[in-house]
mmCIF file of C-alpha atoms in Angstrom:
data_model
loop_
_atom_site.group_PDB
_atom_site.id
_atom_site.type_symbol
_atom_site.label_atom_id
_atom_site.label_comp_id
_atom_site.label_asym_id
_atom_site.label_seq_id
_atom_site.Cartn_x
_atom_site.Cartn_y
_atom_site.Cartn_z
ATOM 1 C CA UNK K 1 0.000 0.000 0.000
ATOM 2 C CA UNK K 2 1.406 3.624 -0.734
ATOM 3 C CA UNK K 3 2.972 5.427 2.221
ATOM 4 C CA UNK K 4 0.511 8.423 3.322
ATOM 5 C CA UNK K 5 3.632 10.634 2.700
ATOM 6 C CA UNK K 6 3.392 9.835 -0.746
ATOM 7 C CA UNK K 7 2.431 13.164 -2.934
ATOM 8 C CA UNK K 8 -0.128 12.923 -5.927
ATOM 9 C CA UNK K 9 1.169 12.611 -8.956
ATOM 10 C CA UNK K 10 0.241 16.132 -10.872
ATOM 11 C CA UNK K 11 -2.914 14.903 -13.371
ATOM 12 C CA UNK K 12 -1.149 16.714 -16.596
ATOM 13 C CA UNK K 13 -2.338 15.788 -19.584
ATOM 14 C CA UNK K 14 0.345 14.729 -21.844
ATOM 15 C CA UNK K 15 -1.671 16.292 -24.774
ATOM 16 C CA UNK K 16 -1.672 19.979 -25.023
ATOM 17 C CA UNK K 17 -3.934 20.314 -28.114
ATOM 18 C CA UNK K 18 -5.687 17.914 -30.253
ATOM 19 C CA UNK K 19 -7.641 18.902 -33.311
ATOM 20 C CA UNK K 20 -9.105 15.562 -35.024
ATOM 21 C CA UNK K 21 -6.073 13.045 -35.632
ATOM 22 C CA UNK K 22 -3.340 15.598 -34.846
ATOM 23 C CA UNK K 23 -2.377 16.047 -31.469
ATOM 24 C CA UNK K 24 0.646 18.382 -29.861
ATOM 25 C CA UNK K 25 2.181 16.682 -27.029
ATOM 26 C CA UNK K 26 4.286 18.034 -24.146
ATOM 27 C CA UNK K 27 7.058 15.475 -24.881
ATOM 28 C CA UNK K 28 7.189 17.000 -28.765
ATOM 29 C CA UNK K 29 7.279 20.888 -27.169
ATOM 30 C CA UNK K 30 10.215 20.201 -24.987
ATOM 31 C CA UNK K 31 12.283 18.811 -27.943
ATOM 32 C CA UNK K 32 10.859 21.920 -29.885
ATOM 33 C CA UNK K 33 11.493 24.062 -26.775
ATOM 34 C CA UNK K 34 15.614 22.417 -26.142
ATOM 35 C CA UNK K 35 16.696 23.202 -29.990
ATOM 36 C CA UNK K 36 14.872 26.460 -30.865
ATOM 37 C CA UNK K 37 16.615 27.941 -27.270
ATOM 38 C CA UNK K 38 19.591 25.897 -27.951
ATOM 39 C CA UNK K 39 20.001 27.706 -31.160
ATOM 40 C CA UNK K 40 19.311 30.924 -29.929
ATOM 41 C CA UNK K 41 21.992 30.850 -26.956
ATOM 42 C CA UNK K 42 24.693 29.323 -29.592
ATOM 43 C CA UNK K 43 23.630 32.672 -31.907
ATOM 44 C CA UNK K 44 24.496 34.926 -29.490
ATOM 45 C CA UNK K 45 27.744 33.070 -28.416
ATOM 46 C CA UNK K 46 28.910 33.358 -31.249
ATOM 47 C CA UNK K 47 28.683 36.921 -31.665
ATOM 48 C CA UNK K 48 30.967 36.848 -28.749
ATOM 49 C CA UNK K 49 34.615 38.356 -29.183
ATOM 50 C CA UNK K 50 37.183 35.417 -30.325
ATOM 51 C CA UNK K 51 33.980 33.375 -31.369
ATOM 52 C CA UNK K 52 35.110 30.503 -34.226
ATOM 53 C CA UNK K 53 31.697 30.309 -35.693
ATOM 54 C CA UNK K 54 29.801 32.855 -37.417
ATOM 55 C CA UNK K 55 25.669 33.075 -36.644
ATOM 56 C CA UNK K 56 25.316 31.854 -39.701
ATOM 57 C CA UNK K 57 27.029 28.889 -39.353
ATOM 58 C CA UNK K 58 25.009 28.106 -36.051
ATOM 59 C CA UNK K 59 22.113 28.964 -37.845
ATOM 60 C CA UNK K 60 22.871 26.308 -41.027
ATOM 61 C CA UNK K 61 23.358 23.457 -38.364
ATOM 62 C CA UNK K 62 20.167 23.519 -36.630
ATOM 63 C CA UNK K 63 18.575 21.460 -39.045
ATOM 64 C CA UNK K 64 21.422 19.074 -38.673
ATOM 65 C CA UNK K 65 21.057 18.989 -34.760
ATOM 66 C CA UNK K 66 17.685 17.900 -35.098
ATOM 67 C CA UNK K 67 17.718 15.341 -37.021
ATOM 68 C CA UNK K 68 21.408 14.121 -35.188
ATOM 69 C CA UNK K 69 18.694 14.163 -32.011
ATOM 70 C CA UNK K 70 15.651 12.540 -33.571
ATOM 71 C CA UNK K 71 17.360 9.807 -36.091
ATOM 72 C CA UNK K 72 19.963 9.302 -33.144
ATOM 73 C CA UNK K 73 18.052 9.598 -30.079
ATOM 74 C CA UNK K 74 15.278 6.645 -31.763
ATOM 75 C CA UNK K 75 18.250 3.827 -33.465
ATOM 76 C CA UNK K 76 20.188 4.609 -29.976
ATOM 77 C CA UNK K 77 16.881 3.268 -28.292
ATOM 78 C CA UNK K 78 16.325 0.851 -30.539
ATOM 79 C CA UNK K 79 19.954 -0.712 -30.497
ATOM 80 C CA UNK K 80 20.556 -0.358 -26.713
ATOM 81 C CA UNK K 81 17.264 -0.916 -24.935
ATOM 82 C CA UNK K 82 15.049 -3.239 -27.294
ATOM 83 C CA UNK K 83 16.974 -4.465 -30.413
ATOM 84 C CA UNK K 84 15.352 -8.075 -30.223
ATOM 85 C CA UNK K 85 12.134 -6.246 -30.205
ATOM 86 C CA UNK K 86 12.799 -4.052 -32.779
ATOM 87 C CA UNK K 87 14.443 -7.095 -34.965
ATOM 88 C CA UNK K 88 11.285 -9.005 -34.987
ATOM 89 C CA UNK K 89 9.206 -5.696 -35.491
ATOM 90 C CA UNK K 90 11.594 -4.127 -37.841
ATOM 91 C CA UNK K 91 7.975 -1.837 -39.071
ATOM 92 C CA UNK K 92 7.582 -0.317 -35.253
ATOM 93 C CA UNK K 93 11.603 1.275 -35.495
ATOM 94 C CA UNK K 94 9.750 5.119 -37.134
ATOM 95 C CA UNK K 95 6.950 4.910 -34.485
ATOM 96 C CA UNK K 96 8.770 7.357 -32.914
ATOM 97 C CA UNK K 97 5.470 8.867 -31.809
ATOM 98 C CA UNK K 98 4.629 5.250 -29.938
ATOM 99 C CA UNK K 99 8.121 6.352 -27.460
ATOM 100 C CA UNK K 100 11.284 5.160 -26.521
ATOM 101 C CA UNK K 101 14.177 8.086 -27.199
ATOM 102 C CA UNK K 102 17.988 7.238 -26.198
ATOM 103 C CA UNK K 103 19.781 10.407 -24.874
ATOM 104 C CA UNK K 104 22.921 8.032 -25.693
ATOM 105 C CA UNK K 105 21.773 7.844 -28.852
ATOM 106 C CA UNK K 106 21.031 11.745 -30.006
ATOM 107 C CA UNK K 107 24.359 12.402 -28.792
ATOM 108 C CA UNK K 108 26.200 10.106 -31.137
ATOM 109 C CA UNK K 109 24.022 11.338 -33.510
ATOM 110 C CA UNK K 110 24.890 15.231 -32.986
ATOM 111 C CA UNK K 111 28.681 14.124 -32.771
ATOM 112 C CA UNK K 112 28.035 12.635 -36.175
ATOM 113 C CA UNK K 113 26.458 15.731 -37.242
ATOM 114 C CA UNK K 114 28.704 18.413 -35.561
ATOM 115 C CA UNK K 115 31.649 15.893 -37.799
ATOM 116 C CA UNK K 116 30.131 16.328 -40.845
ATOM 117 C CA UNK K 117 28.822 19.945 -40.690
ATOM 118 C CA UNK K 118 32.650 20.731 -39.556
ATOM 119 C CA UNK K 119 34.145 19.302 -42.243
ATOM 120 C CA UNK K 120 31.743 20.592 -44.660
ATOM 121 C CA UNK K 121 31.900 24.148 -43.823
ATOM 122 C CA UNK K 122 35.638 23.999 -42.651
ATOM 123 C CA UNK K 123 34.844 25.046 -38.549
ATOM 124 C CA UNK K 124 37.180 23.106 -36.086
ATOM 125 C CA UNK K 125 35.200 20.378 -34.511
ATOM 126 C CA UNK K 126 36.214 20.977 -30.881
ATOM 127 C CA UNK K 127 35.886 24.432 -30.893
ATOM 128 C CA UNK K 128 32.475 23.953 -32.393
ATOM 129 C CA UNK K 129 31.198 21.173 -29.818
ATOM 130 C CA UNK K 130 32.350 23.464 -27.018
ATOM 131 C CA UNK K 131 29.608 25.992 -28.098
ATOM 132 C CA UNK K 132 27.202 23.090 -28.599
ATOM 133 C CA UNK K 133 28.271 21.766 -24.917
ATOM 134 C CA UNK K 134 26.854 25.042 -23.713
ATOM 135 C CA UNK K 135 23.560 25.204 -24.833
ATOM 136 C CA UNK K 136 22.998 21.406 -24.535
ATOM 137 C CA UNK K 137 21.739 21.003 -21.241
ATOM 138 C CA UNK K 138 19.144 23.115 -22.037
ATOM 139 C CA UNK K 139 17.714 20.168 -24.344
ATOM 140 C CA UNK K 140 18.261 17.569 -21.638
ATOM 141 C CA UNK K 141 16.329 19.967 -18.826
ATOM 142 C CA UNK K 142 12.976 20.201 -20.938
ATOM 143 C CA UNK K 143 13.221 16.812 -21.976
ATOM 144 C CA UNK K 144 13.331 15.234 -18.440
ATOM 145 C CA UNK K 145 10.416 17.912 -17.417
ATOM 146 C CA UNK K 146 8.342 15.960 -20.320
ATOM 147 C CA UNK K 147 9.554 12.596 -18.939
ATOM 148 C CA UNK K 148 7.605 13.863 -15.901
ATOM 149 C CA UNK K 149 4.512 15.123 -17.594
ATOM 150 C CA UNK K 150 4.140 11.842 -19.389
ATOM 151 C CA UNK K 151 4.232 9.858 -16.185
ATOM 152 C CA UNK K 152 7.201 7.780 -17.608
ATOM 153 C CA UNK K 153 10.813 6.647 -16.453
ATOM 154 C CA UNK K 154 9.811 7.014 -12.929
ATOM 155 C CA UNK K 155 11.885 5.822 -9.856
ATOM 156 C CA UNK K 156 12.571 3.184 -8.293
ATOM 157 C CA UNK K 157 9.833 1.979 -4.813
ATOM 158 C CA UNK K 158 10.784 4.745 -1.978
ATOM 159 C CA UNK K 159 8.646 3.948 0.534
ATOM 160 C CA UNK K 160 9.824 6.507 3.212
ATOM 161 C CA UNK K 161 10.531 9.420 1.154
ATOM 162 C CA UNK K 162 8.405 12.539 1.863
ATOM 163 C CA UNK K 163 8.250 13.771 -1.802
ATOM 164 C CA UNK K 164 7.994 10.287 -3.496
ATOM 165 C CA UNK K 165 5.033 10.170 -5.960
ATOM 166 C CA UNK K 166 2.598 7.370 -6.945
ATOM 167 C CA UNK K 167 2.892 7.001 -10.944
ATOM 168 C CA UNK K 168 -0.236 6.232 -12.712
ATOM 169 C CA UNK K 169 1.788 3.621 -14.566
ATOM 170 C CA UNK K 170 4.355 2.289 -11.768
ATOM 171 C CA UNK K 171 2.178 0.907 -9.886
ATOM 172 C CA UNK K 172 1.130 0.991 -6.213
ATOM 173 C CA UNK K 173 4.037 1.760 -4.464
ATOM 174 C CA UNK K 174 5.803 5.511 -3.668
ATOM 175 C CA UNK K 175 8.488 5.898 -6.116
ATOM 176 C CA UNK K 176 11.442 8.559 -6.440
ATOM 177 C CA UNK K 177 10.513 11.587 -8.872
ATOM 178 C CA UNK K 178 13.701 10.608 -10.418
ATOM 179 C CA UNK K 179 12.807 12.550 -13.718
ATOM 180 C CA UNK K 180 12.766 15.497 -11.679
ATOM 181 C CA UNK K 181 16.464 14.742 -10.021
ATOM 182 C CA UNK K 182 17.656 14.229 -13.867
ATOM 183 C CA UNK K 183 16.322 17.029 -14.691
ATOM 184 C CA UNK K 184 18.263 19.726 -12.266
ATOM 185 C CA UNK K 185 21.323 17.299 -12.431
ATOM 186 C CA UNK K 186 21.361 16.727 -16.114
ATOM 187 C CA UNK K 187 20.036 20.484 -17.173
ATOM 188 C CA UNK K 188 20.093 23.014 -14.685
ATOM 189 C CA UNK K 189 23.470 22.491 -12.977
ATOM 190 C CA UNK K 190 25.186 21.146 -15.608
ATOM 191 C CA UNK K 191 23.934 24.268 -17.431
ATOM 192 C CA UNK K 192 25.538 26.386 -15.102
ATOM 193 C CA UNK K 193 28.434 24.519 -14.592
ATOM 194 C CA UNK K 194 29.642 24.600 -18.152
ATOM 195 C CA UNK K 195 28.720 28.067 -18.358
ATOM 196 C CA UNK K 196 30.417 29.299 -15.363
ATOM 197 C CA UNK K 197 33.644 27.804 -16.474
ATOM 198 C CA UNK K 198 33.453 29.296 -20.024
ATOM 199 C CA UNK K 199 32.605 32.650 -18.231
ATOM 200 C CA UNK K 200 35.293 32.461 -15.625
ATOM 201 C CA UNK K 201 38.298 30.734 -17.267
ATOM 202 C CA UNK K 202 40.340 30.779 -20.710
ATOM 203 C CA UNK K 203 38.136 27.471 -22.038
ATOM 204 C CA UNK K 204 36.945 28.704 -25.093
ATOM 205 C CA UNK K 205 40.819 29.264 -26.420
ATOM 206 C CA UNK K 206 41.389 25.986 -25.384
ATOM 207 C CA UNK K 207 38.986 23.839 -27.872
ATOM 208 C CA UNK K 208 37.607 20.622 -26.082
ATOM 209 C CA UNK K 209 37.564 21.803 -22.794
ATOM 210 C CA UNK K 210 33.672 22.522 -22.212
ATOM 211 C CA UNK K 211 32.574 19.526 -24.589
ATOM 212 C CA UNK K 212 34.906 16.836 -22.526
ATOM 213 C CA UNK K 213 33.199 19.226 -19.228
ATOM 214 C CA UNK K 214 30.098 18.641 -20.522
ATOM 215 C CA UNK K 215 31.131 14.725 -20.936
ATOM 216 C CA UNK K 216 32.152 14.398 -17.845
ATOM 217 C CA UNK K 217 29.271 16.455 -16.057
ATOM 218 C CA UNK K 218 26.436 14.724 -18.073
ATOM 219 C CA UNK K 219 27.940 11.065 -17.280
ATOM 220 C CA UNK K 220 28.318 11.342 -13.943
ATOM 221 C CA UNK K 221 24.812 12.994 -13.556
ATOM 222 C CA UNK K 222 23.380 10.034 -15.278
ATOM 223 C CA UNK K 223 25.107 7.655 -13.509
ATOM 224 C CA UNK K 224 24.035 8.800 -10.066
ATOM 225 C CA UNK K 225 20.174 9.518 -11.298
ATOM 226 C CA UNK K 226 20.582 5.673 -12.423
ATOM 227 C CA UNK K 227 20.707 4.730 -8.739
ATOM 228 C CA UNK K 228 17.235 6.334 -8.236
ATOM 229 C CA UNK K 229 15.648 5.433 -11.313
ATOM 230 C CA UNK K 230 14.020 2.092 -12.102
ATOM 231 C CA UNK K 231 15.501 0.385 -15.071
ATOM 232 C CA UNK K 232 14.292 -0.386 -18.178
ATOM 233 C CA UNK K 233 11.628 -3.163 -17.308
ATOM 234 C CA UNK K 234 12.865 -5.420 -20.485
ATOM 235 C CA UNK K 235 16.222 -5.241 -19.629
ATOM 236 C CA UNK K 236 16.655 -4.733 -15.717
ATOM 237 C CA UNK K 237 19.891 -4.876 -13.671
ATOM 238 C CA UNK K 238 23.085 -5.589 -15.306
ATOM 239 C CA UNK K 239 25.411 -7.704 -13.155
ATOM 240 C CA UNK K 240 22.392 -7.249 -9.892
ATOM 241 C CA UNK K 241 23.124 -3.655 -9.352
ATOM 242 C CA UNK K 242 24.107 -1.437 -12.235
ATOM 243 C CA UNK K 243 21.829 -0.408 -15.403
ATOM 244 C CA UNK K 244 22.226 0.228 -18.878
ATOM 245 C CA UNK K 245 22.173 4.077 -18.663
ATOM 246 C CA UNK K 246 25.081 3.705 -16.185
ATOM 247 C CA UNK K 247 27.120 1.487 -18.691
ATOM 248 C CA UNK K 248 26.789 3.813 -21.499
ATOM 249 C CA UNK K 249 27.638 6.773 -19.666
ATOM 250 C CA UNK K 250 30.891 5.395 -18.478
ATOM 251 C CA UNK K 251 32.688 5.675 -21.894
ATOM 252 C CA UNK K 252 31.212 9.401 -22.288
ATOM 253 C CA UNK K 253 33.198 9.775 -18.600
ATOM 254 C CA UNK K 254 36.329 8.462 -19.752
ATOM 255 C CA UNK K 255 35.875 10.362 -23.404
ATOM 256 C CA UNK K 256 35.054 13.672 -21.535
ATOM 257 C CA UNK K 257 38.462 13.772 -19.488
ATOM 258 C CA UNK K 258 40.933 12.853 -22.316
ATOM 259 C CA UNK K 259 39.134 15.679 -24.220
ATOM 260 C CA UNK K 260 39.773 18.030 -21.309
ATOM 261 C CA UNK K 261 43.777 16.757 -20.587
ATOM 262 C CA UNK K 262 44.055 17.105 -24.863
ATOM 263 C CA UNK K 263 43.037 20.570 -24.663
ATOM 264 C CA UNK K 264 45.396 21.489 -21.678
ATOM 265 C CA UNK K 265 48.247 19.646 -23.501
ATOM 266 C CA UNK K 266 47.431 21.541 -26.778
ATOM 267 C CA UNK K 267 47.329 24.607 -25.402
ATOM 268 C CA UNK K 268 50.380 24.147 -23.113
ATOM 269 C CA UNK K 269 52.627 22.614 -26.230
ATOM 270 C CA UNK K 270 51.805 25.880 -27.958
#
């Protein structure tokens, strides 16, 4: 039975506006919401002094963000969470609308769009992800706020928290609001933290210092939301304690901090 500390879960409907067939749905604002204000904050970085992309050249990759996000973000779910699924269902892998988004995912697929729109318009890749790293987290907070909305991803049982929440789909018991801990880990601190360092140090001149800052904050948010959040019901507990999420931000740890010593040895070679 749920704990009388347990709050009520906020009765949002996940639908903002439906005319006929056609619906607009919270989960589709936020991504909406993440690029257009992404984009905006990268425009005016980069009328910054010393900034190595023109606003034009932020402006020309927004289409290429989104679909590094959307085609990323959906194969990255598909591969990592439910590929036997998806192998016998090959026709359900565009149902995008149907759910199931890797953040794991999007990123490789902006990394394989920031690579490409680089080398196409001749921009240094590092010094381009570092303005990217800035404005990400903006993405990631509105995105966990619709996690939230939907009801979905919730925590794991918490049976003697005060602000744990009965989920209309998790069952009976009190659970963590971990979409709510993701969300000021993974977007509002690691906002500022990135921020603050490119406002109170020499980062920018040193290219790969806020993306591998933003590696290492994002992975180590995720991996401590993991412990709170319940895992993926089809795939569970890896080795009885750790989760998927937690395995695939490990390698964006690792890849964060040899961007970050590369930069310091580039800069100090020079």
């Amino acid at each position: 039975m749920p704990t009388l500390l347990a709050l009520p879960f906020p009765a949002i409907d996940p639908v903002i506006v439906a005319v006929g067939p056609f619906a607009i749905r919270w989960y589709a604002l936020s991504y909406i919401a993440g690029l257009i204000l992404g984009w905006q904050m990268a425009m005016w970085l980069a009328r910054k002094p010393g900034a190595q992309a023109t606003q034009e050249q932020i402006d020309g990759f927004l289409i290429w963000a989104t679909l590094g996000v959307v085609l990323g973000g959906r194969l990255g779910y598909v591969l990592f969470y439910n590929p036997l699924h998806y192998l016998y269902n090959p026709g359900e892998i565009i149902a995008i609308w149907s759910g199931g988004m890797s953040f794991h995912g999007g990123m490789l697929g902006v990394i394989l769009a920031m690579y490409l729109y680089c080398r196409r318009s001749g921009l240094s890749l590092f010094a381009f992800a570092d303005i990217i790293a800035c404005v990400a987290p903006i993405g990631l907070f509105f995105g966990r706020i619709a996690n939230f909305i939907n009801g979905e991803l919730w925590g794991r049982v918490a049976p003697d928290v005060a602000w744990a929440m009965v989920f209309p789909t998790g069952g009976p018991e009190p659970r963590h609001p971990s979409q709510l801990y993701q969300a000021a880990m993974e977007g509002l601190i690691l906002f500022l933290l990135v921020n603050l360092v490119r406002m109170n140090s020499d980062a920018m001149k040193k290219p790969g210092t806020l993306c591998g800052l933003f590696l290492v904050g994002y992975g180590t948010a995720r991996i401590i939301g993991e412990f709170f959040r319940q895992p993926d019901q089809q795939i569970g507990y890896i080795f009885g304690v750790t989760t998927m999420g937690q395995w695939l931000s490990l390698p964006m740890v690792l890849l964060g901090l040899w961007l970050m010593a590369r930069a310091h040895r580039s800069t100090k070679v020079s």
